[in-house]
Amino acid sequence: DEVRRGLAGLARRGLVEARGDGRYQLSPRGAVEAARAARNQRLWQAYLAHSLDLSVEDVHLDIGDVERSLPPEVVARLEREA
């Protein structure tokens, strides 16, 4: 029931589409958003690794936490410095 509510919310936001066989897939917009979130996570990991003198593999982040806490202006700065 919780999964259905979550999928319905994602569908309302245009991030997933029902396939007709009871399954869902990312919409084109959802794929763009997923790629953006993954890129932001990698940028933040690289920044932290560099700042803390660690390997990127040693920095583990939850993508949801990164998305909720990383303002767009910080992402832009990280992109410029990458």
Coordinates of C-alpha atoms in Angstrom, one line a residue:
D1 CA 0.0 0.0 0.0
E2 CA 2.8 2.4 0.8
V3 CA 4.6 1.5 -2.4
R4 CA 1.5 2.2 -4.4
R5 CA 1.1 5.6 -2.8
G6 CA 4.7 6.3 -3.5
L7 CA 4.4 5.3 -7.2
A8 CA 1.1 7.3 -7.5
G9 CA 3.0 10.4 -6.2
L10 CA 5.8 9.9 -8.6
A11 CA 3.3 9.5 -11.4
R12 CA 1.5 12.7 -10.5
R13 CA 4.9 14.5 -10.6
G14 CA 5.5 13.0 -14.0
L15 CA 8.6 11.0 -12.9
V16 CA 7.2 7.5 -13.7
E17 CA 4.7 6.0 -16.1
A18 CA 2.5 3.0 -15.7
R19 CA 3.4 0.3 -18.3
G20 CA -0.1 -1.3 -18.4
D21 CA 1.1 -4.6 -17.0
G22 CA 1.1 -3.4 -13.4
R23 CA 4.7 -2.2 -13.6
Y24 CA 6.1 1.3 -13.8
Q25 CA 9.1 2.8 -15.6
L26 CA 10.9 6.1 -15.4
S27 CA 9.3 8.7 -17.7
P28 CA 11.7 10.8 -19.8
R29 CA 11.5 13.5 -17.2
G30 CA 12.1 10.9 -14.4
A31 CA 15.2 9.7 -16.3
V32 CA 16.6 13.2 -16.5
E33 CA 15.9 13.8 -12.8
A34 CA 17.6 10.5 -11.9
A35 CA 20.6 11.3 -14.0
R36 CA 20.9 14.8 -12.4
A37 CA 20.6 13.3 -8.9
A38 CA 23.3 10.8 -9.6
R39 CA 25.6 13.4 -11.1
N40 CA 25.1 15.7 -8.0
Q41 CA 25.9 12.8 -5.7
R42 CA 29.1 12.0 -7.7
L43 CA 30.2 15.7 -7.6
W44 CA 29.6 15.9 -3.8
Q45 CA 31.5 12.6 -3.3
A46 CA 34.5 13.9 -5.3
Y47 CA 34.5 17.2 -3.5
L48 CA 34.4 15.5 -0.1
A49 CA 37.1 13.0 -1.1
H50 CA 39.4 15.8 -2.3
S51 CA 38.7 18.0 0.7
L52 CA 39.3 15.1 3.2
D53 CA 42.2 13.5 1.2
L54 CA 40.3 10.3 0.8
S55 CA 39.5 8.1 -2.2
V56 CA 36.1 8.6 -3.8
E57 CA 35.4 4.9 -2.9
D58 CA 35.8 5.7 0.8
V59 CA 33.1 8.4 0.7
H60 CA 29.6 6.8 0.9
L61 CA 26.5 9.0 0.6
D62 CA 22.8 8.4 0.4
I63 CA 21.6 10.0 -2.8
G64 CA 18.4 11.2 -1.0
D65 CA 20.4 13.0 1.6
V66 CA 22.4 14.7 -1.1
E67 CA 19.3 15.8 -3.0
R68 CA 17.7 17.2 0.1
S69 CA 20.7 19.1 1.3
L70 CA 22.7 20.3 -1.7
P71 CA 21.5 23.7 -2.9
P72 CA 21.7 24.4 -6.7
E73 CA 24.3 27.1 -6.2
V74 CA 26.6 24.6 -4.5
V75 CA 26.1 22.1 -7.3
A76 CA 27.0 24.9 -9.8
R77 CA 30.2 25.7 -7.9
L78 CA 31.1 22.0 -7.7
E79 CA 30.6 21.7 -11.5
R80 CA 32.8 24.7 -12.1
E81 CA 35.6 23.2 -9.9
A82 CA 35.3 19.7 -11.3

